[in-house]
Amino acid sequence: MLTVSADDLQQTFGFRAPRGYQPRYNIPPSQPLLALTGEGGRELREIVWGLVPASSPDSSASRRHINARAESVWTKAAFKEPFESRRCLVVIDGYYEWQADGGVRRPHRVCLESRRPFTVAGLWDRWGEDDQEIDSCAIITTSASPRIVGIHDRMPLMIPEGERDAWLDPGSSLERLREIMVPYDGDDLEAYEVSPLVNSPANDTPACVEPFHAPAQDPSSRPLGRSRRKAVSSEVLDLFPTQEGDS
């Protein structure tokens, strides 16, 4: 998600938001994210979430990669070339993660306590030619910060301000990049429960980020049966799973 104003973005990063920028409260894969790339000078631009490698025979959903693991990203065929020359910084001010609670998965917003936007590591590539071109990206993930590990064991790889230039520099060595690709250890992360509204990409309003207190579960209620557990699980997407499809 990226809920701040265009003025906030310019104040934080020193770049203007793209024309027509609007805050987003619920961004699923296949929709544009805002990112900084090193191509043609630094600028904030929209890139579709779901990397389609330039070498891919087509741009179908099955070819797309939404995540890449920091521990192995440079070794994977789909990510090797983008990792070497087309790294990017995805700009967000939070993301959603689902905490398993018995047969229910409760959505949480993870953000900085300040609610300020920050950058996470990404890779981008350009598929196709001319009017068929698609610029797309994947978000790199790493082990979760101690502040949120109780919700999920993975999270996006946060890139602090002092490391942004090195991350975007195509001349940075693998050794230097591996120094950057470490779990976030700041004590300013916050996670709070939000409404199940975020389970549907159709909901993209400020209500998605408002704190939510789920009603207490009736202790006399029976546990979910297998079919119901499967239905609940299929309603939401684990955006940063323990094992990403990154091969």
Tab-separated table of N, CA, C and O in Angstrom, residues 137-234:
chain	number	residue	atom	x	y	z
A	137	CYS	N	7.901	-6.003	-11.937
A	137	CYS	CA	8.876	-6.164	-10.856
A	137	CYS	C	8.467	-7.266	-9.889
A	137	CYS	O	7.308	-7.686	-9.833
A	138	ALA	N	9.455	-7.727	-9.130
A	138	ALA	CA	9.248	-8.636	-8.006
A	138	ALA	C	9.831	-7.971	-6.769
A	138	ALA	O	10.801	-7.212	-6.853
A	139	ILE	N	9.246	-8.247	-5.621
A	139	ILE	CA	9.738	-7.734	-4.345
A	139	ILE	C	10.608	-8.795	-3.687
A	139	ILE	O	10.239	-9.969	-3.648
A	140	ILE	N	11.760	-8.380	-3.198
A	140	ILE	CA	12.666	-9.308	-2.518
A	140	ILE	C	12.259	-9.412	-1.054
A	140	ILE	O	11.974	-8.410	-0.394
A	141	THR	N	12.238	-10.633	-0.548
A	141	THR	CA	11.852	-10.867	0.846
A	141	THR	C	13.016	-11.451	1.642
A	141	THR	O	13.964	-12.005	1.088
A	142	THR	N	12.899	-11.319	2.956
A	142	THR	CA	13.918	-11.826	3.867
A	142	THR	C	13.241	-12.284	5.151
A	142	THR	O	12.009	-12.239	5.271
A	143	SER	N	14.048	-12.713	6.120
A	143	SER	CA	13.488	-13.124	7.408
A	143	SER	C	12.814	-11.938	8.084
A	143	SER	O	13.262	-10.792	7.957
A	144	ALA	N	11.759	-12.214	8.821
A	144	ALA	CA	10.982	-11.154	9.451
A	144	ALA	C	11.741	-10.505	10.599
A	144	ALA	O	12.549	-11.139	11.280
A	145	SER	N	11.455	-9.233	10.811
A	145	SER	CA	11.969	-8.507	11.971
A	145	SER	C	11.400	-9.123	13.251
A	145	SER	O	10.277	-9.632	13.264
A	146	PRO	N	12.163	-9.074	14.359
A	146	PRO	CA	11.634	-9.591	15.631
A	146	PRO	C	10.314	-8.951	16.028
A	146	PRO	O	9.516	-9.569	16.737
A	147	ARG	N	10.057	-7.729	15.543
A	147	ARG	CA	8.815	-7.040	15.915
A	147	ARG	C	7.582	-7.687	15.294
A	147	ARG	O	6.475	-7.493	15.793
A	148	ILE	N	7.741	-8.418	14.199
A	148	ILE	CA	6.565	-8.975	13.517
A	148	ILE	C	6.647	-10.482	13.308
A	148	ILE	O	5.759	-11.061	12.676
A	149	VAL	N	7.683	-11.125	13.815
A	149	VAL	CA	7.852	-12.549	13.547
A	149	VAL	C	6.690	-13.374	14.101
A	149	VAL	O	6.426	-14.489	13.621
A	150	GLY	N	5.961	-12.841	15.068
A	150	GLY	CA	4.797	-13.544	15.582
A	150	GLY	C	3.645	-13.572	14.606
A	150	GLY	O	2.706	-14.356	14.772
A	151	ILE	N	3.691	-12.728	13.586
A	151	ILE	CA	2.644	-12.699	12.563
A	151	ILE	C	3.046	-13.542	11.365
A	151	ILE	O	2.260	-14.293	10.819
A	152	HIS	N	4.300	-13.392	10.935
A	152	HIS	CA	4.800	-14.141	9.782
A	152	HIS	C	6.312	-14.189	9.857
A	152	HIS	O	6.936	-13.296	10.444
A	153	ASP	N	6.914	-15.222	9.261
A	153	ASP	CA	8.367	-15.360	9.349
A	153	ASP	C	9.117	-14.751	8.167
A	153	ASP	O	10.341	-14.853	8.088
A	154	ARG	N	8.379	-14.118	7.227
A	154	ARG	CA	9.011	-13.431	6.099
A	154	ARG	C	8.463	-12.015	6.005
A	154	ARG	O	7.360	-11.728	6.479
A	155	MET	N	9.239	-11.127	5.361
A	155	MET	CA	8.785	-9.770	5.130
A	155	MET	C	9.584	-9.192	3.963
A	155	MET	O	10.635	-9.725	3.583
A	156	PRO	N	9.113	-8.093	3.355
A	156	PRO	CA	9.896	-7.442	2.312
A	156	PRO	C	11.240	-6.958	2.860
A	156	PRO	O	11.347	-6.571	4.028
A	157	LEU	N	12.254	-6.986	2.011
A	157	LEU	CA	13.593	-6.527	2.386
A	157	LEU	C	13.620	-5.002	2.377
A	157	LEU	O	13.592	-4.383	1.315
A	158	MET	N	13.666	-4.400	3.553
A	158	MET	CA	13.661	-2.943	3.654
A	158	MET	C	15.058	-2.398	3.365
A	158	MET	O	16.055	-2.920	3.862
A	159	ILE	N	15.129	-1.334	2.558
A	159	ILE	CA	16.394	-0.696	2.212
A	159	ILE	C	16.425	0.691	2.858
A	159	ILE	O	15.667	1.579	2.472
A	160	PRO	N	17.273	0.899	3.859
A	160	PRO	CA	17.324	2.194	4.538
A	160	PRO	C	17.872	3.286	3.615
A	160	PRO	O	18.528	3.005	2.606
A	161	GLU	N	17.611	4.514	3.975
A	161	GLU	CA	17.975	5.652	3.129
A	161	GLU	C	19.458	5.634	2.751
A	161	GLU	O	19.821	5.901	1.599
A	162	GLY	N	20.326	5.315	3.692
A	162	GLY	CA	21.749	5.354	3.425
A	162	GLY	C	22.252	4.292	2.465
A	162	GLY	O	23.405	4.364	2.001
A	163	GLU	N	21.423	3.306	2.129
A	163	GLU	CA	21.828	2.226	1.238
A	163	GLU	C	21.117	2.283	-0.116
A	163	GLU	O	21.364	1.437	-0.978
A	164	ARG	N	20.265	3.262	-0.313
A	164	ARG	CA	19.475	3.297	-1.551
A	164	ARG	C	20.342	3.476	-2.785
A	164	ARG	O	20.139	2.802	-3.807
A	165	ASP	N	21.299	4.378	-2.735
A	165	ASP	CA	22.148	4.611	-3.906
A	165	ASP	C	22.933	3.356	-4.270
A	165	ASP	O	23.057	3.013	-5.453
A	166	ALA	N	23.474	2.666	-3.260
A	166	ALA	CA	24.248	1.454	-3.534
A	166	ALA	C	23.365	0.371	-4.131
A	166	ALA	O	23.794	-0.379	-5.020
A	167	TRP	N	22.129	0.276	-3.671
A	167	TRP	CA	21.222	-0.737	-4.207
A	167	TRP	C	20.912	-0.471	-5.675
A	167	TRP	O	20.857	-1.398	-6.487
A	168	LEU	N	20.730	0.772	-6.049
A	168	LEU	CA	20.385	1.101	-7.428
A	168	LEU	C	21.599	1.141	-8.353
A	168	LEU	O	21.446	1.075	-9.575
A	169	ASP	N	22.784	1.252	-7.803
A	169	ASP	CA	24.001	1.362	-8.604
A	169	ASP	C	24.302	0.034	-9.298
A	169	ASP	O	24.578	-0.962	-8.637
A	170	PRO	N	24.270	-0.020	-10.653
A	170	PRO	CA	24.547	-1.286	-11.338
A	170	PRO	C	25.980	-1.759	-11.149
A	170	PRO	O	26.296	-2.918	-11.439
A	171	GLY	N	26.857	-0.892	-10.642
A	171	GLY	CA	28.236	-1.277	-10.413
A	171	GLY	C	28.495	-1.883	-9.057
A	171	GLY	O	29.623	-2.336	-8.776
A	172	SER	N	27.483	-1.947	-8.190
A	172	SER	CA	27.669	-2.535	-6.859
A	172	SER	C	27.975	-4.019	-6.971
A	172	SER	O	27.315	-4.747	-7.719
A	173	SER	N	28.974	-4.475	-6.222
A	173	SER	CA	29.379	-5.882	-6.261
A	173	SER	C	28.390	-6.758	-5.499
A	173	SER	O	27.609	-6.269	-4.669
A	174	LEU	N	28.438	-8.052	-5.773
A	174	LEU	CA	27.586	-8.995	-5.033
A	174	LEU	C	27.892	-8.916	-3.544
A	174	LEU	O	26.974	-8.962	-2.714
A	175	GLU	N	29.153	-8.795	-3.207
A	175	GLU	CA	29.527	-8.687	-1.797
A	175	GLU	C	28.864	-7.480	-1.147
A	175	GLU	O	28.333	-7.573	-0.030
A	176	ARG	N	28.890	-6.349	-1.860
A	176	ARG	CA	28.266	-5.137	-1.316
A	176	ARG	C	26.752	-5.317	-1.201
A	176	ARG	O	26.140	-4.901	-0.195
A	177	LEU	N	26.138	-5.917	-2.184
A	177	LEU	CA	24.693	-6.112	-2.151
A	177	LEU	C	24.288	-7.062	-1.031
A	177	LEU	O	23.262	-6.852	-0.368
A	178	ARG	N	25.093	-8.082	-0.793
A	178	ARG	CA	24.764	-9.015	0.290
A	178	ARG	C	24.872	-8.331	1.650
A	178	ARG	O	24.178	-8.715	2.600
A	179	GLU	N	25.714	-7.315	1.752
A	179	GLU	CA	25.785	-6.538	2.993
A	179	GLU	C	24.480	-5.784	3.229
A	179	GLU	O	24.088	-5.541	4.375
A	180	ILE	N	23.825	-5.403	2.139
A	180	ILE	CA	22.570	-4.656	2.229
A	180	ILE	C	21.392	-5.588	2.511
A	180	ILE	O	20.441	-5.215	3.208
A	181	MET	N	21.467	-6.802	1.985
A	181	MET	CA	20.325	-7.718	2.048
A	181	MET	C	20.267	-8.447	3.387
A	181	MET	O	20.429	-9.666	3.481
A	182	VAL	N	20.013	-7.699	4.430
A	182	VAL	CA	19.916	-8.259	5.775
A	182	VAL	C	18.554	-7.886	6.365
A	182	VAL	O	17.971	-6.857	6.010
A	183	PRO	N	18.023	-8.707	7.255
A	183	PRO	CA	16.717	-8.398	7.865
A	183	PRO	C	16.747	-7.056	8.597
A	183	PRO	O	17.767	-6.662	9.169
A	184	TYR	N	15.622	-6.383	8.583
A	184	TYR	CA	15.499	-5.086	9.235
A	184	TYR	C	15.541	-5.271	10.755
A	184	TYR	O	14.827	-6.103	11.307
A	185	ASP	N	16.404	-4.481	11.409
A	185	ASP	CA	16.540	-4.637	12.862
A	185	ASP	C	16.094	-3.395	13.632
A	185	ASP	O	16.372	-3.268	14.824
A	186	GLY	N	15.399	-2.480	12.960
A	186	GLY	CA	14.903	-1.292	13.643
A	186	GLY	C	13.801	-1.628	14.629
A	186	GLY	O	13.119	-2.651	14.508
A	187	ASP	N	13.628	-0.746	15.606
A	187	ASP	CA	12.589	-0.970	16.622
A	187	ASP	C	11.364	-0.102	16.375
A	187	ASP	O	10.552	0.111	17.279
A	188	ASP	N	11.223	0.385	15.135
A	188	ASP	CA	10.128	1.301	14.830
A	188	ASP	C	9.066	0.694	13.915
A	188	ASP	O	8.268	1.420	13.321
A	189	LEU	N	9.043	-0.640	13.806
A	189	LEU	CA	7.978	-1.283	13.046
A	189	LEU	C	6.763	-1.498	13.933
A	189	LEU	O	6.885	-1.758	15.130
A	190	GLU	N	5.607	-1.400	13.327
A	190	GLU	CA	4.344	-1.622	14.047
A	190	GLU	C	3.463	-2.542	13.215
A	190	GLU	O	3.466	-2.477	11.985
A	191	ALA	N	2.722	-3.398	13.863
A	191	ALA	CA	1.751	-4.256	13.188
A	191	ALA	C	0.446	-4.219	13.967
A	191	ALA	O	0.444	-4.359	15.186
A	192	TYR	N	-0.653	-4.001	13.270
A	192	TYR	CA	-1.953	-3.989	13.940
A	192	TYR	C	-2.987	-4.629	13.023
A	192	TYR	O	-2.870	-4.600	11.797
A	193	GLU	N	-3.999	-5.229	13.634
A	193	GLU	CA	-5.023	-5.921	12.872
A	193	GLU	C	-5.901	-4.941	12.113
A	193	GLU	O	-6.244	-3.862	12.609
A	194	VAL	N	-6.244	-5.331	10.876
A	194	VAL	CA	-7.131	-4.519	10.046
A	194	VAL	C	-8.327	-5.360	9.617
A	194	VAL	O	-8.386	-6.568	9.854
A	195	SER	N	-9.257	-4.707	8.962
A	195	SER	CA	-10.509	-5.347	8.581
A	195	SER	C	-10.319	-6.417	7.511
A	195	SER	O	-9.438	-6.298	6.644
A	196	PRO	N	-11.143	-7.451	7.530
A	196	PRO	CA	-11.141	-8.440	6.431
A	196	PRO	C	-11.464	-7.823	5.079
A	196	PRO	O	-11.391	-8.515	4.059
A	197	LEU	N	-11.814	-6.547	5.040
A	197	LEU	CA	-12.016	-5.868	3.760
A	197	LEU	C	-10.828	-6.068	2.829
A	197	LEU	O	-10.978	-6.155	1.607
A	198	VAL	N	-9.604	-6.143	3.401
A	198	VAL	CA	-8.412	-6.223	2.563
A	198	VAL	C	-8.284	-7.565	1.859
A	198	VAL	O	-7.447	-7.717	0.958
A	199	ASN	N	-9.115	-8.535	2.244
A	199	ASN	CA	-9.071	-9.837	1.576
A	199	ASN	C	-9.529	-9.749	0.126
A	199	ASN	O	-9.240	-10.653	-0.662
A	200	SER	N	-10.229	-8.694	-0.226
A	200	SER	CA	-10.695	-8.515	-1.600
A	200	SER	C	-9.998	-7.318	-2.242
A	200	SER	O	-10.099	-6.196	-1.730
A	201	PRO	N	-9.306	-7.509	-3.371
A	201	PRO	CA	-8.665	-6.389	-4.061
A	201	PRO	C	-9.650	-5.322	-4.515
A	201	PRO	O	-9.249	-4.193	-4.818
A	202	ALA	N	-10.939	-5.662	-4.551
A	202	ALA	CA	-11.943	-4.679	-4.952
A	202	ALA	C	-12.075	-3.563	-3.926
A	202	ALA	O	-12.566	-2.471	-4.242
A	203	ASN	N	-11.643	-3.822	-2.702
A	203	ASN	CA	-11.714	-2.817	-1.641
A	203	ASN	C	-10.396	-2.050	-1.583
A	203	ASN	O	-9.351	-2.620	-1.253
A	204	ASP	N	-10.454	-0.781	-1.916
A	204	ASP	CA	-9.246	0.057	-1.966
A	204	ASP	C	-9.609	1.432	-1.417
A	204	ASP	O	-9.612	2.425	-2.135
A	205	THR	N	-9.934	1.473	-0.125
A	205	THR	CA	-10.389	2.694	0.522
A	205	THR	C	-9.659	2.862	1.855
A	205	THR	O	-9.049	1.918	2.362
A	206	PRO	N	-9.709	4.058	2.451
A	206	PRO	CA	-9.054	4.258	3.753
A	206	PRO	C	-9.508	3.293	4.834
A	206	PRO	O	-8.760	3.033	5.779
A	207	ALA	N	-10.710	2.729	4.700
A	207	ALA	CA	-11.193	1.784	5.703
A	207	ALA	C	-10.291	0.558	5.798
A	207	ALA	O	-10.247	-0.107	6.845
A	208	CYS	N	-9.544	0.261	4.739
A	208	CYS	CA	-8.670	-0.917	4.744
A	208	CYS	C	-7.563	-0.802	5.789
A	208	CYS	O	-7.101	-1.822	6.307
A	209	VAL	N	-7.105	0.408	6.089
A	209	VAL	CA	-5.959	0.562	6.994
A	209	VAL	C	-6.366	0.961	8.401
A	209	VAL	O	-5.518	1.159	9.266
A	210	GLU	N	-7.652	1.054	8.643
A	210	GLU	CA	-8.103	1.426	9.987
A	210	GLU	C	-7.968	0.235	10.935
A	210	GLU	O	-8.196	-0.913	10.536
A	211	PRO	N	-7.569	0.480	12.182
A	211	PRO	CA	-7.471	-0.636	13.151
A	211	PRO	C	-8.804	-1.350	13.289
A	211	PRO	O	-9.874	-0.742	13.221
A	212	PHE	N	-8.717	-2.650	13.459
A	212	PHE	CA	-9.914	-3.492	13.516
A	212	PHE	C	-9.784	-4.445	14.697
A	212	PHE	O	-8.716	-5.026	14.924
A	213	HIS	N	-10.860	-4.596	15.438
A	213	HIS	CA	-10.875	-5.525	16.559
A	213	HIS	C	-11.888	-6.624	16.257
A	213	HIS	O	-13.092	-6.378	16.246
A	214	ALA	N	-11.379	-7.799	15.967
A	214	ALA	CA	-12.258	-8.917	15.622
A	214	ALA	C	-13.109	-9.288	16.825
A	214	ALA	O	-12.634	-9.255	17.969
A	215	PRO	N	-14.365	-9.641	16.604
A	215	PRO	CA	-15.208	-10.072	17.723
A	215	PRO	C	-14.649	-11.335	18.360
A	215	PRO	O	-14.055	-12.183	17.698
A	216	ALA	N	-14.818	-11.437	19.649
A	216	ALA	CA	-14.331	-12.625	20.375
A	216	ALA	C	-15.017	-13.869	19.847
A	216	ALA	O	-16.229	-13.872	19.586
A	217	GLN	N	-14.243	-14.927	19.691
A	217	GLN	CA	-14.798	-16.176	19.185
A	217	GLN	C	-15.611	-16.868	20.272
A	217	GLN	O	-15.201	-16.935	21.428
A	218	ASP	N	-16.760	-17.366	19.902
A	218	ASP	CA	-17.619	-18.084	20.830
A	218	ASP	C	-16.916	-19.360	21.272
A	218	ASP	O	-16.648	-20.253	20.455
A	219	PRO	N	-16.573	-19.490	22.555
A	219	PRO	CA	-15.845	-20.690	23.000
A	219	PRO	C	-16.625	-21.978	22.805
A	219	PRO	O	-16.041	-23.059	22.791
A	220	SER	N	-17.936	-21.852	22.646
A	220	SER	CA	-18.738	-23.060	22.456
A	220	SER	C	-18.826	-23.476	20.994
A	220	SER	O	-19.371	-24.531	20.675
A	221	SER	N	-18.291	-22.614	20.111
A	221	SER	CA	-18.384	-22.941	18.685
A	221	SER	C	-17.433	-24.078	18.348
A	221	SER	O	-16.366	-24.216	18.920
A	222	ARG	N	-17.809	-24.893	17.398
A	222	ARG	CA	-16.992	-26.026	17.010
A	222	ARG	C	-15.881	-25.567	16.088
A	222	ARG	O	-16.040	-24.612	15.339
A	223	PRO	N	-14.728	-26.252	16.096
A	223	PRO	CA	-13.649	-25.917	15.168
A	223	PRO	C	-14.128	-26.065	13.733
A	223	PRO	O	-15.042	-26.835	13.437
A	224	LEU	N	-13.500	-25.324	12.844
A	224	LEU	CA	-13.860	-25.407	11.442
A	224	LEU	C	-13.581	-26.799	10.897
A	224	LEU	O	-12.550	-27.401	11.189
A	225	GLY	N	-14.496	-27.292	10.084
A	225	GLY	CA	-14.249	-28.546	9.397
A	225	GLY	C	-13.240	-28.342	8.290
A	225	GLY	O	-12.904	-27.231	7.918
A	226	ARG	N	-12.791	-29.474	7.726
A	226	ARG	CA	-11.732	-29.391	6.724
A	226	ARG	C	-12.149	-28.571	5.521
A	226	ARG	O	-11.382	-27.759	5.008
A	227	SER	N	-13.380	-28.761	5.030
A	227	SER	CA	-13.817	-28.036	3.847
A	227	SER	C	-13.896	-26.542	4.122
A	227	SER	O	-13.563	-25.726	3.272
A	228	ARG	N	-14.338	-26.155	5.321
A	228	ARG	CA	-14.445	-24.745	5.644
A	228	ARG	C	-13.064	-24.115	5.807
A	228	ARG	O	-12.827	-22.990	5.378
A	229	ARG	N	-12.101	-24.869	6.410
A	229	ARG	CA	-10.745	-24.343	6.541
A	229	ARG	C	-10.149	-24.071	5.174
A	229	ARG	O	-9.473	-23.070	4.953
A	230	LYS	N	-10.408	-24.974	4.228
A	230	LYS	CA	-9.885	-24.788	2.877
A	230	LYS	C	-10.492	-23.556	2.237
A	230	LYS	O	-9.810	-22.784	1.566
A	231	ALA	N	-11.787	-23.325	2.457
A	231	ALA	CA	-12.446	-22.157	1.876
A	231	ALA	C	-11.888	-20.872	2.454
A	231	ALA	O	-11.648	-19.904	1.738
A	232	VAL	N	-11.694	-20.849	3.766
A	232	VAL	CA	-11.138	-19.649	4.392
A	232	VAL	C	-9.762	-19.362	3.833
A	232	VAL	O	-9.429	-18.234	3.493
A	233	SER	N	-8.922	-20.403	3.706
A	233	SER	CA	-7.563	-20.220	3.213
A	233	SER	C	-7.551	-19.668	1.801
A	233	SER	O	-6.703	-18.867	1.443
A	234	SER	N	-8.505	-20.084	0.958
A	234	SER	CA	-8.500	-19.670	-0.436
A	234	SER	C	-8.978	-18.239	-0.622
A	234	SER	O	-8.830	-17.681	-1.695
